[in-house]
Amino acid sequence: DRAFLLTLPERTRLNAGNVRVTENGEPVSDLTVTTPGSDSATMLVIDSSNSMAGAPIAGAMDAARAFAAQRSQAARLGVIFFDRETAVALAPTRNQREIQTALAKTPELDEGTHLYDALDTAVNELTGVGARVSSVVVLTDGDDVGSGTSENAALGRLKDKGIRVFSVGLRSPAYTPETLQRLATETEGAYAVTGAAAGLTPILSALGFRLANEYLLFYRSLEGPKSNVNVAVRAPGYPVVRTSYLTPALGFVREPVERGLVDEVLQSTAFMVFLAFFVVGLVLLGLRLVFDLRAQSLRSRMSRFVEMGEDGNLLSRDELSARLER
């Protein structure tokens, strides 16, 4: 199953009828093109530490409202504020009134910058939604300070869930770009930075427009395993977009099976030894019975079924009648 995000520079209506996708020159079958935002969810993760006091937090909230204004009405949006605590101000929703209410008020500031904890919470919120396309937009003026979650753990969960990070930095004396750059690069998101609070709004407005014009294309490829595939996407009025990928090799996954008590006993070494001795004993017993039968004479074997005389010969009719009368 293949999925691609096609981003257009202006608002355009696309559907499976006017988009053409080919693999190695052959049209793909059962192409689906979703409406922008219809299967997406985004968490706005905003730094509310003390270093954001004044113009930075005011600029961050203006930028957040500009981002929300560009949102596709079909897209879900949630909001998280973080300092030494992580507060989910709004779970991902399409409700425009709830979004406006969550972004209308400037949050109270506090000590600490628990960025990784906030990202971990964002993953939980987005996972609960179950959207095909999930993104985090994080805005901060500093680096992580005091998170219980490590950078590798937070980044690992983001990558495992396929969640992109769009990181926006506001330069300050405590600002370090490495963390935000790594988050964006390793999750296939994007990184931007500005030196002034007023510069946040244009960045988030442009990012909101971009996400509001992302079309999700997906289909099932019929290419064989370990094949190089060249993909071309044609949308009306735009140049052809090309990419490529290598199909995975065939693999077999063996699911772990939990053995019960009976299985444990039957497969134990002690039971195997017991079973071996038991079988050998049955064989020996059978052989003994066979040899015993062969060692007996015909007359001794017949004596089990008929009366025999003291001399070992069969009784005559008169002798047998006399015994019965007695």
Steps between C-alpha positions, in 0.01 A plus 500: 500500500646833391408848623632840392427856605465742211530866601384770258608868507141623469153375580395249236231236488645157430338159486577154367357603163745782425816363667712245314752283684730255321757248617774426248276654235192290579187657658428382854163348579244598764653842566339694784542876544373640828375852566768706680468456873230234486734238643749720685560631851746758631610594850624854568761469777583846640771590751351677806816523709606825674748582222202554267366791711390814317529527123603134440184341643280770344665435164466124549125529563452728199689246290289214637180683406638569152581131462148402606349750255666315210375162621287286274157468661533122469825489699526438875703741712612473862700727732760427769682751722814391680736630767587273794153353450325390182146629459268374227295812433308331219482142378504464117164621368330646194282730712591854394350663810701277735818576305440874520428480873820302570712757314322813619668519841873531565614219732659562838878460496710290735852365548647215299496395137387137487504475123541122475223437751273724291589312182426170674157632599439621144570149372240361741240751383563436130510124540156510659360673191629238256545736204708386203700825499613633839718805566642696792576870471729594789592861584769580758776748579729256679614143549354231723551551873384235748295252295450153641484373141832481317558647156556157347182362659286789377654489153465123485127515573447772241676296233330177602157662460594679177440847648676794334644785705497857367724686742504879526769670704506849651856609569579592859806481730398139584422395144682205343390384153638144502206337676234660278699425188539135594131462582403642162760315294449153646120515477497644145352829618650847466692753710473879509643768726450872554669758716187705574162409648328679213665258260310202643169585336621488137674166568198331657257653253702357209527165675125494563438569131735219403329243720158619382601419142650155552324229304544142614541257211497130573474177304625141498809440289522185288879512466695194615731480803835682501416703187604855419184698433486843337185692590361793300207714616318730260252760623319736258686827450821389677830342393546127549628407845733201517632280777621141538512221755618141544231243572564288809619141486264219586502423868325264732412598853461222753267603775606392850284221640445469872517138619257376763575273796410185305733603216778571748466152653469315168803677356718466810816286504374291794182405312700409190725266706196343669330449163812333358524253790125433478520413131805276552316323784198433278725357229679269747169383646369419155811301412477301824139404428592385152784278622285356781234393252752338273655309793169335590402170333187465294345280769571747780343776297195285424463414871382854557190430296429121538529233774822297491576168662768438759722355232467821298275346235155614402218335698279253324126556484438241775766649729364851447141384574619324818671822622188703431283251695733531800 
